mmCIF file of C-alpha atoms and ligand atoms in Angstrom:
data_model
loop_
_atom_site.group_PDB
_atom_site.id
_atom_site.type_symbol
_atom_site.label_atom_id
_atom_site.label_comp_id
_atom_site.label_asym_id
_atom_site.label_seq_id
_atom_site.Cartn_x
_atom_site.Cartn_y
_atom_site.Cartn_z
ATOM 1 C CA MET A 1 49.625 -40.403 -19.817
ATOM 2 C CA HIS A 2 50.621 -37.626 -17.398
ATOM 3 C CA ARG A 3 54.023 -36.205 -18.320
ATOM 4 C CA GLU A 4 56.072 -34.569 -15.612
ATOM 5 C CA GLN A 5 56.819 -30.912 -16.532
ATOM 6 C CA PRO A 6 60.485 -29.896 -16.417
ATOM 7 C CA GLN A 7 61.362 -27.641 -13.520
ATOM 8 C CA MET A 8 60.544 -23.978 -14.127
ATOM 9 C CA THR A 9 63.689 -21.832 -14.294
ATOM 10 C CA LEU A 10 63.917 -18.052 -14.054
ATOM 11 C CA PRO A 11 66.666 -15.825 -15.491
ATOM 12 C CA ALA A 12 69.590 -15.414 -13.102
ATOM 13 C CA GLN A 13 69.695 -11.638 -13.790
ATOM 14 C CA LEU A 14 66.214 -11.146 -12.367
ATOM 15 C CA PRO A 15 66.940 -10.440 -8.648
ATOM 16 C CA LYS A 16 69.559 -7.749 -9.235
ATOM 17 C CA ALA A 17 67.644 -6.003 -12.019
ATOM 18 C CA LEU A 18 64.516 -6.017 -9.902
ATOM 19 C CA LEU A 19 66.098 -4.855 -6.636
ATOM 20 C CA ASP A 20 68.087 -2.057 -8.336
ATOM 21 C CA TRP A 21 64.837 -0.782 -9.820
ATOM 22 C CA TYR A 22 63.003 -1.109 -6.492
ATOM 23 C CA ASP A 23 65.757 0.724 -4.610
ATOM 24 C CA ALA A 24 65.667 3.547 -7.123
ATOM 25 C CA GLY A 25 61.967 4.275 -7.052
ATOM 26 C CA ALA A 26 59.644 2.165 -4.909
ATOM 27 C CA ARG A 27 56.502 3.883 -3.745
ATOM 28 C CA VAL A 28 56.508 5.054 -0.152
ATOM 29 C CA LEU A 29 53.601 3.220 1.494
ATOM 30 C CA PRO A 30 52.609 3.433 5.147
ATOM 31 C CA TRP A 31 53.172 -0.284 5.793
ATOM 32 C CA ARG A 32 56.576 -0.218 4.063
ATOM 33 C CA SER A 33 58.268 2.550 6.016
ATOM 34 C CA ASP A 34 57.773 0.677 9.314
ATOM 35 C CA PRO A 35 57.075 -2.980 8.472
ATOM 36 C CA GLN A 36 55.743 -4.110 11.846
ATOM 37 C CA PRO A 37 54.229 -7.608 11.549
ATOM 38 C CA TYR A 38 50.685 -6.446 12.443
ATOM 39 C CA HIS A 39 50.848 -3.623 9.883
ATOM 40 C CA VAL A 40 52.207 -5.887 7.152
ATOM 41 C CA TRP A 41 49.528 -8.486 7.892
ATOM 42 C CA LEU A 42 46.722 -5.921 7.809
ATOM 43 C CA SER A 43 47.995 -4.371 4.576
ATOM 44 C CA GLU A 44 48.327 -7.735 2.847
ATOM 45 C CA ILE A 45 44.779 -8.751 3.773
ATOM 46 C CA MET A 46 43.365 -5.368 2.696
ATOM 47 C CA LEU A 47 45.286 -5.404 -0.577
ATOM 48 C CA GLN A 48 44.019 -8.839 -1.603
ATOM 49 C CA GLN A 49 41.019 -7.356 -3.388
ATOM 50 C CA THR A 50 41.679 -3.630 -3.137
ATOM 51 C CA ARG A 51 43.980 -1.174 -4.860
ATOM 52 C CA VAL A 52 46.682 0.582 -2.841
ATOM 53 C CA GLU A 53 45.105 4.027 -3.306
ATOM 54 C CA ALA A 54 41.733 2.823 -2.018
ATOM 55 C CA ALA A 55 43.179 0.729 0.820
ATOM 56 C CA THR A 56 45.512 3.353 2.323
ATOM 57 C CA PRO A 57 42.902 5.511 4.141
ATOM 58 C CA TYR A 58 41.208 2.337 5.424
ATOM 59 C CA PHE A 59 44.557 1.055 6.666
ATOM 60 C CA GLU A 60 45.296 4.271 8.528
ATOM 61 C CA ARG A 61 41.857 4.513 10.108
ATOM 62 C CA PHE A 62 41.929 0.840 11.126
ATOM 63 C CA LEU A 63 45.223 1.282 12.977
ATOM 64 C CA ARG A 64 44.080 4.493 14.628
ATOM 65 C CA GLU A 65 41.086 2.686 16.123
ATOM 66 C CA LEU A 66 42.738 -0.700 16.695
ATOM 67 C CA PRO A 67 46.451 -0.028 17.172
ATOM 68 C CA THR A 68 47.401 -3.497 18.456
ATOM 69 C CA ILE A 69 46.523 -7.104 17.713
ATOM 70 C CA ALA A 70 44.963 -7.299 21.189
ATOM 71 C CA ASP A 71 42.682 -4.356 20.295
ATOM 72 C CA LEU A 72 41.679 -6.140 17.094
ATOM 73 C CA ALA A 73 40.945 -9.346 19.014
ATOM 74 C CA ALA A 74 38.677 -7.499 21.465
ATOM 75 C CA ALA A 75 36.835 -5.208 19.008
ATOM 76 C CA PRO A 76 33.029 -5.511 18.748
ATOM 77 C CA GLU A 77 31.946 -6.964 15.391
ATOM 78 C CA GLU A 78 29.952 -3.840 14.506
ATOM 79 C CA GLN A 79 33.096 -1.688 14.838
ATOM 80 C CA LEU A 80 35.111 -4.092 12.687
ATOM 81 C CA LEU A 81 32.521 -4.182 9.935
ATOM 82 C CA LYS A 82 32.229 -0.404 9.979
ATOM 83 C CA LEU A 83 36.005 -0.090 9.590
ATOM 84 C CA TRP A 84 35.776 -2.413 6.570
ATOM 85 C CA GLU A 85 32.654 -0.835 5.063
ATOM 86 C CA GLY A 86 33.125 -0.371 1.307
ATOM 87 C CA LEU A 87 36.100 -2.730 1.004
ATOM 88 C CA GLY A 88 33.875 -5.768 0.438
ATOM 89 C CA TYR A 89 34.782 -9.433 1.036
ATOM 90 C CA TYR A 90 33.874 -9.045 4.697
ATOM 91 C CA ASN A 91 35.124 -12.522 5.590
ATOM 92 C CA ARG A 92 38.581 -10.995 5.369
ATOM 93 C CA VAL A 93 38.011 -8.820 8.433
ATOM 94 C CA ARG A 94 36.158 -11.551 10.297
ATOM 95 C CA ASN A 95 39.106 -13.878 9.728
ATOM 96 C CA LEU A 96 41.509 -11.131 10.792
ATOM 97 C CA GLN A 97 39.781 -11.034 14.136
ATOM 98 C CA LYS A 98 39.647 -14.824 14.469
ATOM 99 C CA ALA A 99 43.371 -14.948 13.770
ATOM 100 C CA ALA A 100 44.029 -12.070 16.199
ATOM 101 C CA ARG A 101 42.290 -14.053 18.954
ATOM 102 C CA VAL A 102 44.501 -17.072 18.230
ATOM 103 C CA VAL A 103 47.565 -14.811 18.269
ATOM 104 C CA VAL A 104 46.539 -13.370 21.646
ATOM 105 C CA ASP A 105 45.742 -16.811 23.103
ATOM 106 C CA GLN A 106 48.687 -18.742 21.716
ATOM 107 C CA TYR A 107 51.455 -16.270 20.890
ATOM 108 C CA GLY A 108 51.148 -13.560 23.532
ATOM 109 C CA GLY A 109 49.666 -11.053 21.081
ATOM 110 C CA GLN A 110 52.624 -11.113 18.640
ATOM 111 C CA LEU A 111 52.453 -12.731 15.203
ATOM 112 C CA PRO A 112 54.653 -15.856 15.080
ATOM 113 C CA ALA A 113 57.888 -15.547 13.056
ATOM 114 C CA SER A 114 57.272 -18.775 11.145
ATOM 115 C CA PHE A 115 55.791 -19.414 7.701
ATOM 116 C CA ASP A 116 53.977 -22.578 8.846
ATOM 117 C CA ALA A 117 52.585 -20.975 12.007
ATOM 118 C CA LEU A 118 51.340 -17.982 9.976
ATOM 119 C CA LEU A 119 49.786 -20.327 7.422
ATOM 120 C CA SER A 120 47.822 -22.068 10.175
ATOM 121 C CA LEU A 121 46.024 -18.824 11.157
ATOM 122 C CA PRO A 122 42.493 -18.125 9.846
ATOM 123 C CA GLY A 123 42.449 -16.118 6.609
ATOM 124 C CA ILE A 124 46.185 -16.478 5.941
ATOM 125 C CA GLY A 125 46.930 -18.512 2.807
ATOM 126 C CA ARG A 126 50.275 -19.360 1.221
ATOM 127 C CA TYR A 127 50.585 -15.980 -0.472
ATOM 128 C CA SER A 128 49.862 -13.907 2.669
ATOM 129 C CA ALA A 129 52.025 -16.164 4.864
ATOM 130 C CA GLY A 130 54.891 -15.706 2.387
ATOM 131 C CA ALA A 131 54.428 -11.943 2.259
ATOM 132 C CA ILE A 132 54.273 -11.512 6.061
ATOM 133 C CA ALA A 133 57.110 -13.958 6.737
ATOM 134 C CA SER A 134 59.441 -12.335 4.225
ATOM 135 C CA ILE A 135 58.548 -8.644 4.713
ATOM 136 C CA ALA A 136 58.058 -8.545 8.485
ATOM 137 C CA PHE A 137 60.495 -11.280 9.579
ATOM 138 C CA GLY A 138 63.027 -11.566 6.733
ATOM 139 C CA ILE A 139 62.267 -15.266 6.208
ATOM 140 C CA PRO A 140 63.362 -16.318 2.686
ATOM 141 C CA VAL A 141 60.065 -17.586 1.242
ATOM 142 C CA PRO A 142 58.325 -16.408 -1.949
ATOM 143 C CA ALA A 143 54.931 -14.662 -2.104
ATOM 144 C CA VAL A 144 53.275 -15.587 -5.373
ATOM 145 C CA ALA A 145 50.475 -13.052 -5.781
ATOM 146 C CA GLY A 146 48.377 -12.812 -8.950
ATOM 147 C CA ASN A 147 50.528 -9.870 -10.096
ATOM 148 C CA VAL A 148 53.658 -11.930 -9.624
ATOM 149 C CA ARG A 149 52.284 -14.815 -11.661
ATOM 150 C CA ARG A 150 51.582 -12.434 -14.515
ATOM 151 C CA VAL A 151 55.135 -11.053 -14.480
ATOM 152 C CA ILE A 152 56.771 -14.491 -14.294
ATOM 153 C CA SER A 153 54.519 -15.877 -16.964
ATOM 154 C CA ARG A 154 55.630 -13.112 -19.357
ATOM 155 C CA VAL A 155 59.300 -13.194 -18.443
ATOM 156 C CA ILE A 156 59.614 -16.898 -19.325
ATOM 157 C CA GLU A 157 56.687 -17.145 -21.809
ATOM 158 C CA SER A 158 55.020 -19.766 -19.665
ATOM 159 C CA ASP A 159 51.947 -21.356 -21.221
ATOM 160 C CA GLU A 160 50.758 -22.770 -17.882
ATOM 161 C CA PRO A 161 47.408 -21.229 -16.845
ATOM 162 C CA ILE A 162 48.179 -18.876 -13.958
ATOM 163 C CA SER A 163 45.028 -19.701 -12.003
ATOM 164 C CA ARG A 164 46.133 -23.305 -11.460
ATOM 165 C CA GLU A 165 47.526 -24.297 -8.082
ATOM 166 C CA GLU A 166 50.126 -26.405 -9.879
ATOM 167 C CA THR A 167 51.400 -23.269 -11.677
ATOM 168 C CA ARG A 168 51.572 -21.353 -8.392
ATOM 169 C CA ARG A 169 53.514 -24.190 -6.797
ATOM 170 C CA ARG A 170 55.998 -24.387 -9.677
ATOM 171 C CA MET A 171 56.497 -20.618 -9.729
ATOM 172 C CA ALA A 172 57.036 -20.650 -5.946
ATOM 173 C CA ALA A 173 59.724 -23.311 -6.356
ATOM 174 C CA ALA A 174 61.423 -21.332 -9.149
ATOM 175 C CA LEU A 175 61.325 -18.106 -7.112
ATOM 176 C CA SER A 176 62.651 -19.874 -4.001
ATOM 177 C CA ALA A 177 65.694 -20.945 -6.004
ATOM 178 C CA LEU A 178 66.781 -17.366 -6.740
ATOM 179 C CA LEU A 179 65.292 -15.407 -3.842
ATOM 180 C CA PRO A 180 68.104 -13.278 -2.323
ATOM 181 C CA LYS A 181 68.372 -14.626 1.209
ATOM 182 C CA GLU A 182 69.394 -11.273 2.660
ATOM 183 C CA ARG A 183 66.457 -9.309 1.151
ATOM 184 C CA PRO A 184 63.497 -11.665 0.652
ATOM 185 C CA GLY A 185 60.892 -9.088 1.699
ATOM 186 C CA ASP A 186 62.191 -6.423 -0.675
ATOM 187 C CA PHE A 187 62.424 -8.960 -3.492
ATOM 188 C CA ASN A 188 58.804 -10.053 -3.029
ATOM 189 C CA GLN A 189 57.590 -6.484 -2.746
ATOM 190 C CA ALA A 190 59.583 -5.470 -5.809
ATOM 191 C CA LEU A 191 57.933 -8.191 -7.897
ATOM 192 C CA MET A 192 54.484 -7.148 -6.657
ATOM 193 C CA GLU A 193 55.321 -3.503 -7.300
ATOM 194 C CA LEU A 194 56.457 -4.283 -10.829
ATOM 195 C CA GLY A 195 53.188 -6.144 -11.443
ATOM 196 C CA ALA A 196 51.179 -3.235 -10.061
ATOM 197 C CA MET A 197 53.053 -0.357 -11.717
ATOM 198 C CA VAL A 198 54.771 -1.621 -14.872
ATOM 199 C CA CYS A 199 53.821 -5.113 -16.009
ATOM 200 C CA LEU A 200 50.141 -4.229 -16.136
ATOM 201 C CA PRO A 201 47.363 -6.647 -17.071
ATOM 202 C CA ASN A 202 45.234 -6.672 -20.211
ATOM 203 C CA GLY A 203 47.941 -6.121 -22.770
ATOM 204 C CA ALA A 204 49.057 -2.770 -21.370
ATOM 205 C CA PRO A 205 52.513 -3.392 -19.845
ATOM 206 C CA ARG A 206 54.988 -0.517 -19.876
ATOM 207 C CA CYS A 207 57.879 -2.553 -21.227
ATOM 208 C CA GLU A 208 59.917 0.490 -22.198
ATOM 209 C CA ARG A 209 60.414 1.388 -18.528
ATOM 210 C CA CYS A 210 60.685 -2.175 -17.195
ATOM 211 C CA PRO A 211 63.956 -3.297 -15.571
ATOM 212 C CA LEU A 212 63.409 -6.806 -16.937
ATOM 213 C CA ASN A 213 63.037 -5.815 -20.593
ATOM 214 C CA GLY A 214 66.563 -6.992 -21.478
ATOM 215 C CA PHE A 215 65.713 -10.628 -20.804
ATOM 216 C CA CYS A 216 61.901 -10.850 -20.677
ATOM 217 C CA LEU A 217 61.050 -13.360 -23.424
ATOM 218 C CA ALA A 218 57.538 -12.058 -24.089
ATOM 219 C CA HIS A 219 58.957 -8.577 -24.651
ATOM 220 C CA LEU A 220 61.892 -9.758 -26.769
ATOM 221 C CA HIS A 221 59.614 -11.945 -28.924
ATOM 222 C CA GLY A 222 56.772 -9.403 -29.159
ATOM 223 C CA SER A 223 54.390 -11.937 -27.625
ATOM 224 C CA VAL A 224 53.276 -9.972 -24.557
ATOM 225 C CA ASP A 225 49.624 -10.117 -25.627
ATOM 226 C CA ARG A 226 49.617 -13.906 -25.342
ATOM 227 C CA PHE A 227 50.678 -14.010 -21.690
ATOM 228 C CA PRO A 228 49.642 -14.820 -19.054
ATOM 229 C CA CYS A 229 47.694 -17.861 -20.119
ATOM 230 C CA LYS A 230 44.257 -17.954 -18.575
ATOM 231 C CA GLU A 231 41.612 -20.632 -18.396
ATOM 232 C CA ALA A 232 38.117 -19.738 -19.526
ATOM 233 C CA LYS A 233 36.189 -18.181 -16.632
ATOM 234 C CA LYS A 234 32.829 -19.488 -15.597
ATOM 235 C CA GLU A 235 29.980 -17.211 -16.588
ATOM 236 C CA ARG A 236 28.824 -15.020 -13.677
ATOM 237 C CA ARG A 237 25.324 -15.854 -12.433
ATOM 238 C CA ARG A 238 22.827 -12.991 -12.727
ATOM 239 C CA GLU A 239 20.150 -12.378 -10.135
ATOM 240 C CA GLN A 240 17.355 -9.827 -10.330
ATOM 241 C CA ARG A 241 16.367 -8.059 -7.105
ATOM 242 C CA THR A 242 13.963 -5.372 -6.020
ATOM 243 C CA ILE A 243 15.287 -3.043 -3.328
ATOM 244 C CA PHE A 244 13.005 -1.025 -1.050
ATOM 245 C CA VAL A 245 13.824 2.321 0.510
ATOM 246 C CA LEU A 246 11.133 2.571 3.197
ATOM 247 C CA LEU A 247 10.910 5.975 4.866
ATOM 248 C CA GLN A 248 9.328 6.839 8.206
ATOM 249 C CA ASP A 249 9.704 10.056 10.213
ATOM 250 C CA GLY A 250 13.005 11.040 8.594
ATOM 251 C CA ARG A 251 14.456 7.569 8.964
ATOM 252 C CA VAL A 252 15.039 4.622 6.640
ATOM 253 C CA GLY A 253 14.342 0.933 7.249
ATOM 254 C CA ILE A 254 17.255 -1.518 7.273
ATOM 255 C CA ARG A 255 17.581 -5.134 8.346
ATOM 256 C CA ARG A 256 20.298 -7.668 9.002
ATOM 257 C CA ARG A 257 21.044 -10.263 6.355
ATOM 258 C CA PRO A 258 20.944 -13.926 7.381
ATOM 259 C CA ALA A 259 23.874 -15.327 9.348
ATOM 260 C CA ARG A 260 24.865 -17.581 6.442
ATOM 261 C CA GLY A 261 25.557 -16.956 2.763
ATOM 262 C CA LEU A 262 26.316 -13.816 0.748
ATOM 263 C CA LEU A 263 27.058 -10.677 2.844
ATOM 264 C CA ARG A 264 26.184 -12.705 5.918
ATOM 265 C CA GLY A 265 25.241 -10.786 9.022
ATOM 266 C CA LEU A 266 25.649 -7.359 7.370
ATOM 267 C CA TRP A 267 22.940 -4.695 7.211
ATOM 268 C CA GLU A 268 20.918 -4.159 4.054
ATOM 269 C CA LEU A 269 18.097 -2.232 2.509
ATOM 270 C CA PRO A 270 15.250 -4.737 2.420
ATOM 271 C CA GLY A 271 14.638 -6.465 -0.876
ATOM 272 C CA GLU A 272 13.125 -9.360 -2.681
ATOM 273 C CA GLU A 273 14.198 -11.625 -5.508
ATOM 274 C CA GLY A 274 12.947 -10.690 -8.966
ATOM 275 C CA PHE A 275 11.723 -7.373 -10.358
ATOM 276 C CA LEU A 276 8.459 -6.501 -8.566
ATOM 277 C CA ASP A 277 6.036 -4.241 -10.421
ATOM 278 C CA GLU A 278 4.007 -1.698 -8.456
ATOM 279 C CA ALA A 279 1.165 -4.089 -7.581
ATOM 280 C CA GLN A 280 3.627 -6.789 -6.495
ATOM 281 C CA ALA A 281 5.561 -4.222 -4.480
ATOM 282 C CA GLN A 282 2.316 -3.190 -2.709
ATOM 283 C CA ASN A 283 1.656 -6.850 -1.869
ATOM 284 C CA TRP A 284 5.188 -7.254 -0.578
ATOM 285 C CA LEU A 285 4.784 -4.228 1.695
ATOM 286 C CA ALA A 286 1.524 -5.583 3.100
ATOM 287 C CA ALA A 287 3.086 -9.001 3.704
ATOM 288 C CA GLN A 288 5.930 -7.295 5.620
ATOM 289 C CA GLY A 289 3.480 -5.383 7.836
ATOM 290 C CA PHE A 290 3.743 -1.940 6.200
ATOM 291 C CA SER A 291 1.116 0.450 4.869
ATOM 292 C CA PRO A 292 2.192 3.100 2.339
ATOM 293 C CA THR A 293 1.330 6.672 3.331
ATOM 294 C CA GLY A 294 2.270 8.062 -0.090
ATOM 295 C CA PRO A 295 2.954 6.901 -3.633
ATOM 296 C CA LEU A 296 5.526 4.258 -4.523
ATOM 297 C CA ARG A 297 8.176 5.853 -6.716
ATOM 298 C CA PRO A 298 10.615 3.911 -8.880
ATOM 299 C CA LEU A 299 14.307 4.453 -8.169
ATOM 300 C CA GLY A 300 15.622 3.074 -11.424
ATOM 301 C CA PRO A 301 18.099 0.300 -12.089
ATOM 302 C CA ALA A 302 21.426 -0.403 -10.402
ATOM 303 C CA LYS A 303 23.978 -3.161 -10.650
ATOM 304 C CA HIS A 304 26.516 -4.728 -8.330
ATOM 305 C CA ILE A 305 29.097 -7.316 -9.290
ATOM 306 C CA PHE A 306 30.317 -9.918 -6.823
ATOM 307 C CA THR A 307 32.952 -12.502 -7.754
ATOM 308 C CA HIS A 308 30.533 -15.129 -9.061
ATOM 309 C CA LEU A 309 27.288 -13.227 -9.061
ATOM 310 C CA GLU A 310 25.804 -10.070 -10.495
ATOM 311 C CA TRP A 311 22.853 -8.341 -8.857
ATOM 312 C CA GLN A 312 20.637 -6.468 -11.280
ATOM 313 C CA MET A 313 18.443 -4.238 -9.142
ATOM 314 C CA GLN A 314 15.362 -2.085 -9.418
ATOM 315 C CA GLY A 315 14.319 0.112 -6.523
ATOM 316 C CA TRP A 316 11.167 1.524 -4.977
ATOM 317 C CA VAL A 317 10.979 4.319 -2.424
ATOM 318 C CA VAL A 318 7.851 4.774 -0.343
ATOM 319 C CA PRO A 319 6.843 6.392 2.968
ATOM 320 C CA VAL A 320 5.249 3.826 5.286
ATOM 321 C CA THR A 321 3.663 3.243 8.656
ATOM 322 C CA GLY A 322 4.119 0.039 10.606
ATOM 323 C CA ALA A 323 7.302 -1.376 12.073
ATOM 324 C CA GLY A 324 7.547 -4.691 10.233
ATOM 325 C CA ALA A 325 10.782 -6.453 11.056
ATOM 326 C CA LEU A 326 12.981 -3.485 10.186
ATOM 327 C CA CYS A 327 15.156 -1.174 12.185
ATOM 328 C CA PHE A 328 14.525 2.501 11.265
ATOM 329 C CA VAL A 329 17.604 4.724 11.471
ATOM 330 C CA THR A 330 18.524 8.291 10.510
ATOM 331 C CA PRO A 331 20.947 8.853 7.604
ATOM 332 C CA GLU A 332 23.542 9.982 10.164
ATOM 333 C CA GLN A 333 23.198 6.758 12.166
ATOM 334 C CA LEU A 334 23.406 4.766 8.960
ATOM 335 C CA ALA A 335 26.628 6.526 7.995
ATOM 336 C CA GLU A 336 28.265 6.312 11.403
ATOM 337 C CA GLU A 337 27.042 3.171 13.127
ATOM 338 C CA TYR A 338 25.894 0.591 10.593
ATOM 339 C CA CYS A 339 27.842 -1.298 7.956
ATOM 340 C CA LEU A 340 25.908 -1.216 4.702
ATOM 341 C CA PRO A 341 27.776 -3.058 1.921
ATOM 342 C CA SER A 342 28.551 -1.139 -1.259
ATOM 343 C CA ALA A 343 26.119 -3.391 -3.167
ATOM 344 C CA PHE A 344 23.433 -0.972 -1.923
ATOM 345 C CA ARG A 345 25.390 2.218 -2.518
ATOM 346 C CA ALA A 346 23.464 3.322 -5.610
ATOM 347 C CA TYR A 347 20.296 3.585 -3.498
ATOM 348 C CA ALA A 348 21.856 4.331 -0.111
ATOM 349 C CA ASP A 349 23.624 7.448 -1.432
ATOM 350 C CA ARG A 350 20.236 8.913 -2.337
ATOM 351 C CA ILE A 351 18.624 8.385 1.081
ATOM 352 C CA PRO A 352 19.234 11.907 2.486
ATOM 353 C CA ASN A 353 17.646 13.441 -0.634
ATOM 354 C CA LEU A 354 14.791 10.952 -0.624
ATOM 355 C CA ILE A 355 14.034 11.838 2.996
ATOM 356 C CA ARG A 356 13.940 15.496 1.992
ATOM 357 C CA GLY A 357 11.430 14.614 -0.736
ATOM 358 C CA VAL A 358 13.895 14.971 -3.620
ATOM 359 C CA PHE A 359 13.185 11.984 -5.837
ATOM 360 C CA ASP A 360 14.560 12.858 -9.240
ATOM 361 C CA VAL A 361 18.346 13.213 -8.716
HETATM 362 S S1 SF4 B 1 59.351 -6.354 -20.246
HETATM 363 FE FE1 SF4 B 1 57.160 -5.942 -20.409
HETATM 364 S S2 SF4 B 1 56.166 -7.928 -20.374
HETATM 365 FE FE2 SF4 B 1 58.273 -8.228 -19.657
HETATM 366 S S3 SF4 B 1 58.106 -8.118 -17.443
HETATM 367 FE FE3 SF4 B 1 58.611 -6.077 -18.175
HETATM 368 S S4 SF4 B 1 56.627 -5.036 -18.443
HETATM 369 FE FE4 SF4 B 1 56.231 -7.231 -18.250
#
């Protein structure tokens, strides 16, 4: 029989303790000092899978090139992908543009000041809608990021798995009940900041400097290691791939990935499933319309981890004739004009040396 859980309740001291701490020492971040809706939106989408330190230069460059939502809506895809190169999860930037086009068409180029209207835009889920609504517009709604779930789970010793939607919903209801109506954006940011700077994951929280340590149950009971509760993760699928660095007249061959599936539509170094030995690699080259003009040299192993998948790679570098179905570009063009996902970085970083004939770095 399904038993209804009692309502989740948070300590009444939490908002003041948190906001006093935030006021005393919050980090100065470019999207905080001037929380324009577009800037807050962009920062929240970038920060979904990226640390603040890594995201900040991307954020600044993005706004230099696309200073308004209208600019974002009109940007060519290649420019967008280049601006996102290295951040991964490229659907985020594609959805940003889709949403920007809706904002231009339906809201005159300004983000709507409404949680529900924000939630209806592509790429904006409940967390992002809550963050934008509260930070940019002062609307009193919670923003229950992963960091926030970890903090709450420890403060009240919640044994509800934090990945469950039901847990998120119950935490959102509990936070709504004590969200200070006059400072919802600061409150949400303070909780996120605490999760990022103090209440760290993997059993390493800095409780001694935490403003909540006077009433955090996990701290008071010495049970921090047991929270948050997590459900067993599915094992990540492993896939073996052979990557080819094909060289021709000081250029390297790249191709576009298919329009559907993993890294869709992005550029890649050509490759094939499985680990191809030298004879198989020769056959592959012939089947692609290439003739080697020098020896095939192994490039060694590399690995890239996606959310549900791990690529285990081996590489070959070889000079070739023939055009095949590749586009041959100089290292400079590759760096400046094409978006090559970081999955290929281990081999791509070596291309300038490989072109110069340096194979053993
Ligand atoms: S006291 Fe420790 S466990 Fe509790 S919220 Fe603060 S850092 Fe997290």
